[in-house]
Amino acid sequence: MTNEQIQKVIDELNALKANTLKQVEEARVRFLGKKGEITALFEEFRSIAPEYKKQFGRPLNELKQAALAKIEELREVAGNEIASGAPADDLSLPGTSYELGSRHPVSIVRQQIVDIFRKFGYDVAEGPEIEDDWHVFEALNFPPNHPARDMQDTFFVSAGHDNPILLRTHTSSVQVRAMENMQLPIRVICPGRVFRNEAISARAHCIFHQVEGLYIDENVTFADLKQAILLFAREMFGADAKIRMRPSFFPFTEPSSEVDVSCNICHGKGCNICKGTGWLEILGCGMVDPNVLEANGIDSKKYSGFAFGMGIERIAMLKWQVNDLRHYFENDLRFLHEFDSALEV
Ligand code: DAH
């Protein structure tokens, strides 16, 4: 053993560079591994004559401590670089995966409603969100100043003239456009976004979605309406779903009705979702008022029809037992990802 041997290793150690954790490990093996340079010097040290041990023992131990410290220092730097996103040489490390987006629950349910009515032979139509008073109210038999307008708090874009411009408060406006543009018989559903000047709460929002349905032909009866709604409820809520109709009022339908579906949670026994009644309200409907047919140039002596309208968020809340409407608008990914598998249903 010579001083030069030890100095040579010291020089190598001083010149040592390692950028990645893999290189640091290689350096450790090279100096301190089983067959490492420093380990070899210690082997040699064991067999030298005792009078030399004093001379080499101390520098050898210092060399080993210096090597351990250097390796530790390099390891820390390389580790930090990986953590800070600096390029790593180790191509076998897993890559950063992209988070996949998914359909929003409101658009999943909208599509399910559309698909069900498509199967029944309905066309799909959309209309403008910024509408005029005629399409939202007047043509639907809401006379000016009629109290029924109070049911739908309206955002006006421009008022003060005969036909104010406003944000549509319901998709029933699209049935008016369908009557204007489509040839009879008409069988159409109209999904879309609607706006009402409402305080935001667990049950109400100022922006939400509806699907409107309209069927006009000769000899359309209330029995046809009932059957269409029943088939829809069975498709949406399960084959054992039942419906009940309660008399109601809408200016554009006569007679009018609200429809409840049997509670899909307690199956009619009564629970806190259906508030103990066994029934959940899902939509409004009725026979198209002859005034509406006439206002849109359709002969009410020859033709009759039914219409219905439902809130998409409401159907989605009932289907998945979501108790606060606001979840659908906050776009918290933890909530949205709960519906990732819903498309397969
Ligand atoms: N437009 C109504 C609303 O927004 C819903 C509605 C009720 C639509 C009865 C209809 C209907 O077509 O017949 O509250």
Tab-separated table of C-alpha atoms and ligand atoms in Angstrom:
chain	number	residue	atom	x	y	z
A	1	MET	CA	0.000	0.000	0.000
A	2	THR	CA	1.253	3.470	-0.854
A	3	ASN	CA	0.202	7.045	-0.209
A	4	GLU	CA	-0.133	7.497	-3.965
A	5	GLN	CA	-2.804	4.789	-4.105
A	6	ILE	CA	-4.845	6.629	-1.493
A	7	GLN	CA	-4.281	10.025	-3.127
A	8	LYS	CA	-5.426	8.625	-6.480
A	9	VAL	CA	-8.785	7.583	-4.984
A	10	ILE	CA	-9.112	10.972	-3.255
A	11	ASP	CA	-8.580	12.716	-6.619
A	12	GLU	CA	-11.143	10.484	-8.316
A	13	LEU	CA	-13.631	11.174	-5.552
A	14	ASN	CA	-13.116	14.920	-5.864
A	15	ALA	CA	-13.729	14.762	-9.612
A	16	LEU	CA	-16.816	12.574	-9.219
A	17	LYS	CA	-20.025	13.758	-10.887
A	18	ALA	CA	-23.425	12.052	-10.892
A	19	ASN	CA	-26.657	13.652	-12.136
A	20	THR	CA	-29.124	10.893	-11.608
A	21	LEU	CA	-29.867	8.567	-8.748
A	22	LYS	CA	-28.753	5.722	-10.973
A	23	GLN	CA	-25.341	7.320	-11.493
A	24	VAL	CA	-25.016	7.972	-7.762
A	25	GLU	CA	-25.641	4.300	-7.085
A	26	GLU	CA	-23.055	3.331	-9.699
A	27	ALA	CA	-20.529	5.617	-7.985
A	28	ARG	CA	-21.268	4.066	-4.608
A	29	VAL	CA	-20.647	0.600	-6.017
A	30	ARG	CA	-17.464	1.797	-7.717
A	31	PHE	CA	-15.937	3.120	-4.466
A	32	LEU	CA	-17.670	1.340	-1.609
A	33	GLY	CA	-19.295	-1.754	-3.131
A	34	LYS	CA	-18.012	-5.269	-2.436
A	35	LYS	CA	-15.424	-4.913	-5.170
A	36	GLY	CA	-15.124	-1.154	-4.847
A	37	GLU	CA	-11.830	0.749	-4.849
A	38	ILE	CA	-12.005	1.789	-1.195
A	39	THR	CA	-13.144	-1.662	-0.117
A	40	ALA	CA	-10.120	-3.087	-1.938
A	41	LEU	CA	-7.794	-0.729	-0.041
A	42	PHE	CA	-9.294	-1.932	3.252
A	43	GLU	CA	-8.697	-5.568	2.167
A	44	GLU	CA	-5.097	-4.736	1.461
A	45	PHE	CA	-4.803	-2.891	4.786
A	46	ARG	CA	-5.683	-6.098	6.611
A	47	SER	CA	-2.573	-7.858	5.380
A	48	ILE	CA	0.056	-5.135	5.768
A	49	ALA	CA	2.688	-5.311	8.464
A	50	PRO	CA	1.505	-3.971	11.843
A	51	GLU	CA	4.135	-1.213	11.902
A	52	TYR	CA	2.509	0.346	8.795
A	53	LYS	CA	-1.052	0.124	10.100
A	54	LYS	CA	-0.743	3.349	12.023
A	55	GLN	CA	0.450	5.221	8.941
A	56	PHE	CA	-2.411	4.084	6.688
A	57	GLY	CA	-5.273	3.398	9.120
A	58	ARG	CA	-6.287	6.977	9.694
A	59	PRO	CA	-6.136	8.274	6.092
A	60	LEU	CA	-8.052	5.192	4.932
A	61	ASN	CA	-10.847	5.798	7.458
A	62	GLU	CA	-10.988	9.481	6.505
A	63	LEU	CA	-11.182	8.469	2.858
A	64	LYS	CA	-14.151	6.187	3.551
A	65	GLN	CA	-16.002	8.876	5.530
A	66	ALA	CA	-15.347	11.416	2.760
A	67	ALA	CA	-16.660	8.950	0.148
A	68	LEU	CA	-19.835	8.270	2.167
A	69	ALA	CA	-20.453	12.014	2.610
A	70	LYS	CA	-19.877	12.733	-1.065
A	71	ILE	CA	-22.230	9.974	-2.189
A	72	GLU	CA	-24.891	11.196	0.238
A	73	GLU	CA	-24.529	14.758	-1.063
A	74	LEU	CA	-24.814	13.659	-4.699
A	75	ARG	CA	-27.852	11.528	-3.886
A	76	GLU	CA	-29.639	14.476	-2.321
A	77	VAL	CA	-28.981	16.756	-5.301
A	78	ALA	CA	-30.091	14.149	-7.851
A	79	GLY	CA	-33.230	13.359	-5.809
A	80	ASN	CA	-34.186	17.030	-5.630
A	81	GLU	CA	-33.759	17.433	-9.346
A	82	ILE	CA	-36.171	14.636	-10.025
A	83	ALA	CA	-38.649	16.123	-7.570
A	84	SER	CA	-38.327	19.528	-9.230
A	85	GLY	CA	-39.135	18.013	-12.611
A	86	ALA	CA	-35.647	18.387	-14.083
A	87	PRO	CA	-35.114	15.884	-16.853
A	88	ALA	CA	-34.122	12.503	-15.530
A	89	ASP	CA	-32.061	10.082	-17.527
A	90	ASP	CA	-33.963	7.096	-16.270
A	91	LEU	CA	-36.367	6.404	-19.106
A	92	SER	CA	-37.848	3.446	-17.259
A	93	LEU	CA	-39.534	5.780	-14.741
A	94	PRO	CA	-43.318	5.905	-15.230
A	95	GLY	CA	-44.498	8.923	-17.244
A	96	THR	CA	-46.964	11.566	-16.068
A	97	SER	CA	-50.401	10.351	-17.001
A	98	TYR	CA	-53.042	12.696	-18.399
A	99	GLU	CA	-56.326	12.886	-16.564
A	100	LEU	CA	-59.104	11.778	-18.896
A	101	GLY	CA	-62.168	13.969	-19.069
A	102	SER	CA	-65.638	12.464	-18.900
A	103	ARG	CA	-69.198	13.416	-19.785
A	104	HIS	CA	-70.982	15.712	-17.364
A	105	PRO	CA	-73.884	13.981	-15.546
A	106	VAL	CA	-76.359	16.553	-16.928
A	107	SER	CA	-75.286	15.793	-20.478
A	108	ILE	CA	-75.416	12.030	-19.772
A	109	VAL	CA	-79.054	12.280	-18.646
A	110	ARG	CA	-79.925	14.684	-21.467
A	111	GLN	CA	-78.591	12.086	-23.917
A	112	GLN	CA	-80.499	9.274	-22.207
A	113	ILE	CA	-83.771	11.239	-22.430
A	114	VAL	CA	-83.091	12.073	-26.087
A	115	ASP	CA	-82.240	8.443	-26.879
A	116	ILE	CA	-85.449	7.163	-25.276
A	117	PHE	CA	-87.656	9.510	-27.304
A	118	ARG	CA	-85.656	8.881	-30.473
A	119	LYS	CA	-86.586	5.220	-30.080
A	120	PHE	CA	-90.240	6.308	-29.990
A	121	GLY	CA	-89.734	8.116	-33.307
A	122	TYR	CA	-89.243	11.704	-32.121
A	123	ASP	CA	-87.018	14.185	-33.975
A	124	VAL	CA	-84.692	16.438	-32.006
A	125	ALA	CA	-84.877	20.232	-32.372
A	126	GLU	CA	-83.062	23.096	-30.722
A	127	GLY	CA	-83.893	26.779	-30.573
A	128	PRO	CA	-82.267	30.053	-29.505
A	129	GLU	CA	-81.570	30.782	-25.829
A	130	ILE	CA	-82.142	34.506	-26.411
A	131	GLU	CA	-85.763	34.595	-27.500
A	132	ASP	CA	-88.594	37.027	-27.980
A	133	ASP	CA	-91.725	37.327	-25.889
A	134	TRP	CA	-93.843	35.832	-28.664
A	135	HIS	CA	-92.093	32.432	-28.636
A	136	VAL	CA	-91.671	32.182	-24.858
A	137	PHE	CA	-95.067	33.510	-23.746
A	138	GLU	CA	-97.500	35.016	-26.231
A	139	ALA	CA	-97.744	32.117	-28.704
A	140	LEU	CA	-98.070	29.747	-25.750
A	141	ASN	CA	-101.276	31.432	-24.604
A	142	PHE	CA	-99.742	33.656	-21.902
A	143	PRO	CA	-101.532	36.966	-22.587
A	144	PRO	CA	-99.581	40.127	-21.645
A	145	ASN	CA	-99.819	40.778	-17.885
A	146	HIS	CA	-101.280	37.312	-17.285
A	147	PRO	CA	-100.379	36.138	-13.758
A	148	ALA	CA	-99.054	32.828	-15.126
A	149	ARG	CA	-96.004	34.768	-16.267
A	150	ASP	CA	-95.139	35.199	-12.597
A	151	MET	CA	-94.375	31.480	-12.388
A	152	GLN	CA	-91.290	32.119	-14.495
A	153	ASP	CA	-89.149	35.032	-13.299
A	154	THR	CA	-87.665	36.362	-16.488
A	155	PHE	CA	-84.321	37.936	-17.387
A	156	PHE	CA	-85.046	40.636	-19.972
A	157	VAL	CA	-82.439	41.576	-22.561
A	158	SER	CA	-84.413	44.501	-23.896
A	159	ALA	CA	-87.874	45.488	-22.726
A	160	GLY	CA	-90.142	48.436	-23.374
A	161	HIS	CA	-91.503	47.444	-26.768
A	162	ASP	CA	-94.191	45.110	-28.137
A	163	ASN	CA	-92.081	42.013	-28.356
A	164	PRO	CA	-89.358	42.192	-25.655
A	165	ILE	CA	-86.179	40.153	-26.042
A	166	LEU	CA	-85.448	37.847	-23.129
A	167	LEU	CA	-83.613	34.735	-22.011
A	168	ARG	CA	-85.993	31.847	-22.508
A	169	THR	CA	-87.488	30.608	-19.251
A	170	HIS	CA	-88.471	27.224	-20.672
A	171	THR	CA	-87.820	25.114	-23.756
A	172	SER	CA	-91.533	25.281	-24.599
A	173	SER	CA	-90.471	28.139	-26.874
A	174	VAL	CA	-88.982	25.522	-29.189
A	175	GLN	CA	-92.399	23.884	-29.637
A	176	VAL	CA	-93.570	27.181	-31.113
A	177	ARG	CA	-90.607	27.175	-33.496
A	178	ALA	CA	-91.334	23.532	-34.361
A	179	MET	CA	-94.950	24.409	-35.219
A	180	GLU	CA	-93.673	27.265	-37.403
A	181	ASN	CA	-91.057	25.249	-39.237
A	182	MET	CA	-92.027	21.599	-39.334
A	183	GLN	CA	-94.638	19.846	-41.376
A	184	LEU	CA	-97.481	18.015	-39.688
A	185	PRO	CA	-97.544	15.514	-38.099
A	186	ILE	CA	-94.945	16.799	-35.635
A	187	ARG	CA	-93.180	14.563	-33.150
A	188	VAL	CA	-90.239	16.374	-31.621
A	189	ILE	CA	-88.212	16.760	-28.456
A	190	CYS	CA	-86.257	19.878	-27.658
A	191	PRO	CA	-83.433	19.745	-25.104
A	192	GLY	CA	-81.768	22.964	-24.011
A	193	ARG	CA	-80.660	25.474	-21.432
A	194	VAL	CA	-83.109	27.816	-19.742
A	195	PHE	CA	-82.798	30.857	-17.464
A	196	ARG	CA	-84.834	32.130	-14.549
A	197	ASN	CA	-84.249	34.964	-12.153
A	198	GLU	CA	-84.225	32.691	-9.095
A	199	ALA	CA	-82.097	32.691	-5.955
A	200	ILE	CA	-79.662	29.778	-6.096
A	201	SER	CA	-80.461	27.045	-3.579
A	202	ALA	CA	-80.373	23.255	-3.215
A	203	ARG	CA	-83.541	23.053	-5.328
A	204	ALA	CA	-83.293	26.010	-7.729
A	205	HIS	CA	-80.756	27.638	-10.012
A	206	CYS	CA	-80.858	30.565	-12.384
A	207	ILE	CA	-79.510	28.408	-15.236
A	208	PHE	CA	-80.720	24.862	-15.779
A	209	HIS	CA	-81.767	22.441	-18.515
A	210	GLN	CA	-85.071	21.154	-19.790
A	211	VAL	CA	-86.387	18.772	-22.388
A	212	GLU	CA	-89.619	19.717	-24.085
A	213	GLY	CA	-91.725	17.234	-26.042
A	214	LEU	CA	-94.456	17.868	-28.599
A	215	TYR	CA	-96.648	15.524	-30.606
A	216	ILE	CA	-99.304	16.858	-32.991
A	217	ASP	CA	-101.338	14.749	-35.367
A	218	GLU	CA	-104.950	13.908	-36.082
A	219	ASN	CA	-106.726	12.130	-33.226
A	220	VAL	CA	-103.996	12.423	-30.621
A	221	THR	CA	-105.599	11.798	-27.221
A	222	PHE	CA	-104.754	12.014	-23.545
A	223	ALA	CA	-104.354	8.207	-23.597
A	224	ASP	CA	-101.459	8.623	-26.060
A	225	LEU	CA	-99.839	11.151	-23.729
A	226	LYS	CA	-100.208	8.840	-20.751
A	227	GLN	CA	-98.714	5.925	-22.649
A	228	ALA	CA	-95.734	7.968	-23.897
A	229	ILE	CA	-94.936	9.180	-20.373
A	230	LEU	CA	-95.345	5.701	-18.889
A	231	LEU	CA	-92.975	4.172	-21.439
A	232	PHE	CA	-90.490	6.973	-20.810
A	233	ALA	CA	-90.634	6.451	-17.024
A	234	ARG	CA	-90.042	2.717	-17.424
A	235	GLU	CA	-87.036	3.284	-19.670
A	236	MET	CA	-85.559	5.940	-17.394
A	237	PHE	CA	-86.318	4.572	-13.932
A	238	GLY	CA	-86.720	0.821	-14.477
A	239	ALA	CA	-89.287	-1.613	-15.848
A	240	ASP	CA	-91.351	-1.610	-12.640
A	241	ALA	CA	-91.771	2.201	-12.580
A	242	LYS	CA	-95.354	3.428	-12.191
A	243	ILE	CA	-96.730	6.891	-12.904
A	244	ARG	CA	-99.582	8.933	-11.529
A	245	MET	CA	-101.040	12.115	-12.996
A	246	ARG	CA	-102.275	15.037	-10.921
A	247	PRO	CA	-104.415	17.831	-12.418
A	248	SER	CA	-102.473	21.063	-12.826
A	249	PHE	CA	-102.448	24.280	-14.825
A	250	PHE	CA	-100.267	25.515	-17.665
A	251	PRO	CA	-101.533	28.205	-20.056
A	252	PHE	CA	-100.441	26.214	-23.112
A	253	THR	CA	-102.132	22.905	-22.277
A	254	GLU	CA	-105.741	21.983	-21.493
A	255	PRO	CA	-106.206	19.772	-19.594
A	256	SER	CA	-102.836	20.006	-17.823
A	257	SER	CA	-101.216	17.549	-15.514
A	258	GLU	CA	-98.173	17.007	-13.363
A	259	VAL	CA	-96.679	13.536	-13.406
A	260	ASP	CA	-95.123	11.638	-10.520
A	261	VAL	CA	-93.080	8.472	-10.847
A	262	SER	CA	-93.042	5.801	-8.127
A	263	CYS	CA	-90.033	6.333	-5.865
A	264	ASN	CA	-87.195	4.201	-7.186
A	265	ILE	CA	-85.529	4.100	-3.756
A	266	CYS	CA	-88.234	2.797	-1.451
A	267	HIS	CA	-90.495	1.417	-4.213
A	268	GLY	CA	-93.528	3.185	-2.855
A	269	LYS	CA	-93.066	2.413	0.842
A	270	GLY	CA	-92.053	6.005	1.674
A	271	CYS	CA	-88.549	7.341	2.387
A	272	ASN	CA	-86.887	10.709	2.911
A	273	ILE	CA	-86.182	11.189	-0.820
A	274	CYS	CA	-89.918	10.993	-1.653
A	275	LYS	CA	-90.758	12.604	1.697
A	276	GLY	CA	-92.752	9.570	2.745
A	277	THR	CA	-95.195	9.775	-0.174
A	278	GLY	CA	-93.755	7.023	-2.379
A	279	TRP	CA	-93.933	9.407	-5.389
A	280	LEU	CA	-91.515	11.829	-7.081
A	281	GLU	CA	-92.615	14.640	-9.395
A	282	ILE	CA	-90.872	14.394	-12.771
A	283	LEU	CA	-92.641	16.574	-15.324
A	284	GLY	CA	-95.528	18.740	-16.467
A	285	CYS	CA	-97.681	17.902	-19.469
A	286	GLY	CA	-101.074	18.202	-21.099
A	287	MET	CA	-103.054	18.389	-24.305
A	288	VAL	CA	-101.914	21.347	-26.429
A	289	ASP	CA	-104.442	24.147	-25.899
A	290	PRO	CA	-106.419	24.846	-29.131
A	291	ASN	CA	-105.461	28.523	-28.713
A	292	VAL	CA	-101.804	27.537	-29.090
A	293	LEU	CA	-102.503	25.482	-32.211
A	294	GLU	CA	-104.475	28.347	-33.755
A	295	ALA	CA	-101.853	30.979	-32.781
A	296	ASN	CA	-99.388	28.896	-34.758
A	297	GLY	CA	-101.597	28.409	-37.786
A	298	ILE	CA	-102.717	24.838	-37.089
A	299	ASP	CA	-106.371	23.890	-37.520
A	300	SER	CA	-107.470	22.842	-34.035
A	301	LYS	CA	-110.615	21.157	-35.401
A	302	LYS	CA	-108.511	18.743	-37.414
A	303	TYR	CA	-105.419	18.364	-35.256
A	304	SER	CA	-104.757	17.745	-31.610
A	305	GLY	CA	-101.588	17.100	-29.686
A	306	PHE	CA	-99.834	16.713	-26.388
A	307	ALA	CA	-96.800	18.387	-24.882
A	308	PHE	CA	-94.597	17.745	-21.893
A	309	GLY	CA	-91.606	19.381	-20.265
A	310	MET	CA	-89.116	18.166	-17.705
A	311	GLY	CA	-86.010	19.465	-15.920
A	312	ILE	CA	-82.894	17.481	-16.772
A	313	GLU	CA	-81.188	18.231	-13.441
A	314	ARG	CA	-84.301	17.089	-11.616
A	315	ILE	CA	-84.386	13.760	-13.462
A	316	ALA	CA	-80.642	13.361	-12.810
A	317	MET	CA	-81.112	14.131	-9.097
A	318	LEU	CA	-83.860	11.539	-8.796
A	319	LYS	CA	-81.997	8.934	-10.794
A	320	TRP	CA	-78.814	9.218	-8.733
A	321	GLN	CA	-80.259	10.485	-5.436
A	322	VAL	CA	-78.321	13.745	-5.487
A	323	ASN	CA	-79.913	16.018	-2.921
A	324	ASP	CA	-78.407	19.363	-3.904
A	325	LEU	CA	-78.798	20.841	-7.395
A	326	ARG	CA	-75.712	23.026	-6.921
A	327	HIS	CA	-73.412	19.986	-7.181
A	328	TYR	CA	-74.145	19.927	-10.907
A	329	PHE	CA	-72.750	23.422	-11.393
A	330	GLU	CA	-69.734	23.477	-9.078
A	331	ASN	CA	-67.798	21.029	-11.248
A	332	ASP	CA	-65.939	19.440	-8.366
A	333	LEU	CA	-64.018	16.597	-10.052
A	334	ARG	CA	-64.679	14.258	-7.108
A	335	PHE	CA	-68.417	14.622	-7.783
A	336	LEU	CA	-68.152	14.476	-11.576
A	337	HIS	CA	-66.023	11.319	-11.572
A	338	GLU	CA	-68.743	9.454	-9.701
A	339	PHE	CA	-70.617	9.322	-13.011
A	340	ASP	CA	-67.771	7.907	-15.094
A	341	SER	CA	-69.430	4.509	-15.333
A	342	ALA	CA	-72.952	5.874	-15.896
A	343	LEU	CA	-72.557	5.888	-19.669
A	344	GLU	CA	-72.428	2.099	-19.721
A	345	VAL	CA	-75.858	1.832	-18.069
B	1	DAH	N1	-92.718	24.784	-19.606
B	1	DAH	C1	-93.088	24.246	-18.309
B	1	DAH	C2	-92.147	24.786	-17.250
B	1	DAH	O1	-91.072	25.198	-17.567
B	1	DAH	C3	-93.024	22.749	-18.344
B	1	DAH	C4	-94.115	22.186	-19.156
B	1	DAH	C5	-95.303	21.876	-18.584
B	1	DAH	C6	-93.957	21.962	-20.506
B	1	DAH	C7	-96.352	21.340	-19.310
B	1	DAH	C8	-94.984	21.451	-21.280
B	1	DAH	C9	-96.196	21.131	-20.653
B	1	DAH	O2	-94.896	21.214	-22.574
B	1	DAH	O3	-97.184	20.613	-21.387
B	1	DAH	O4	-92.477	24.761	-16.094
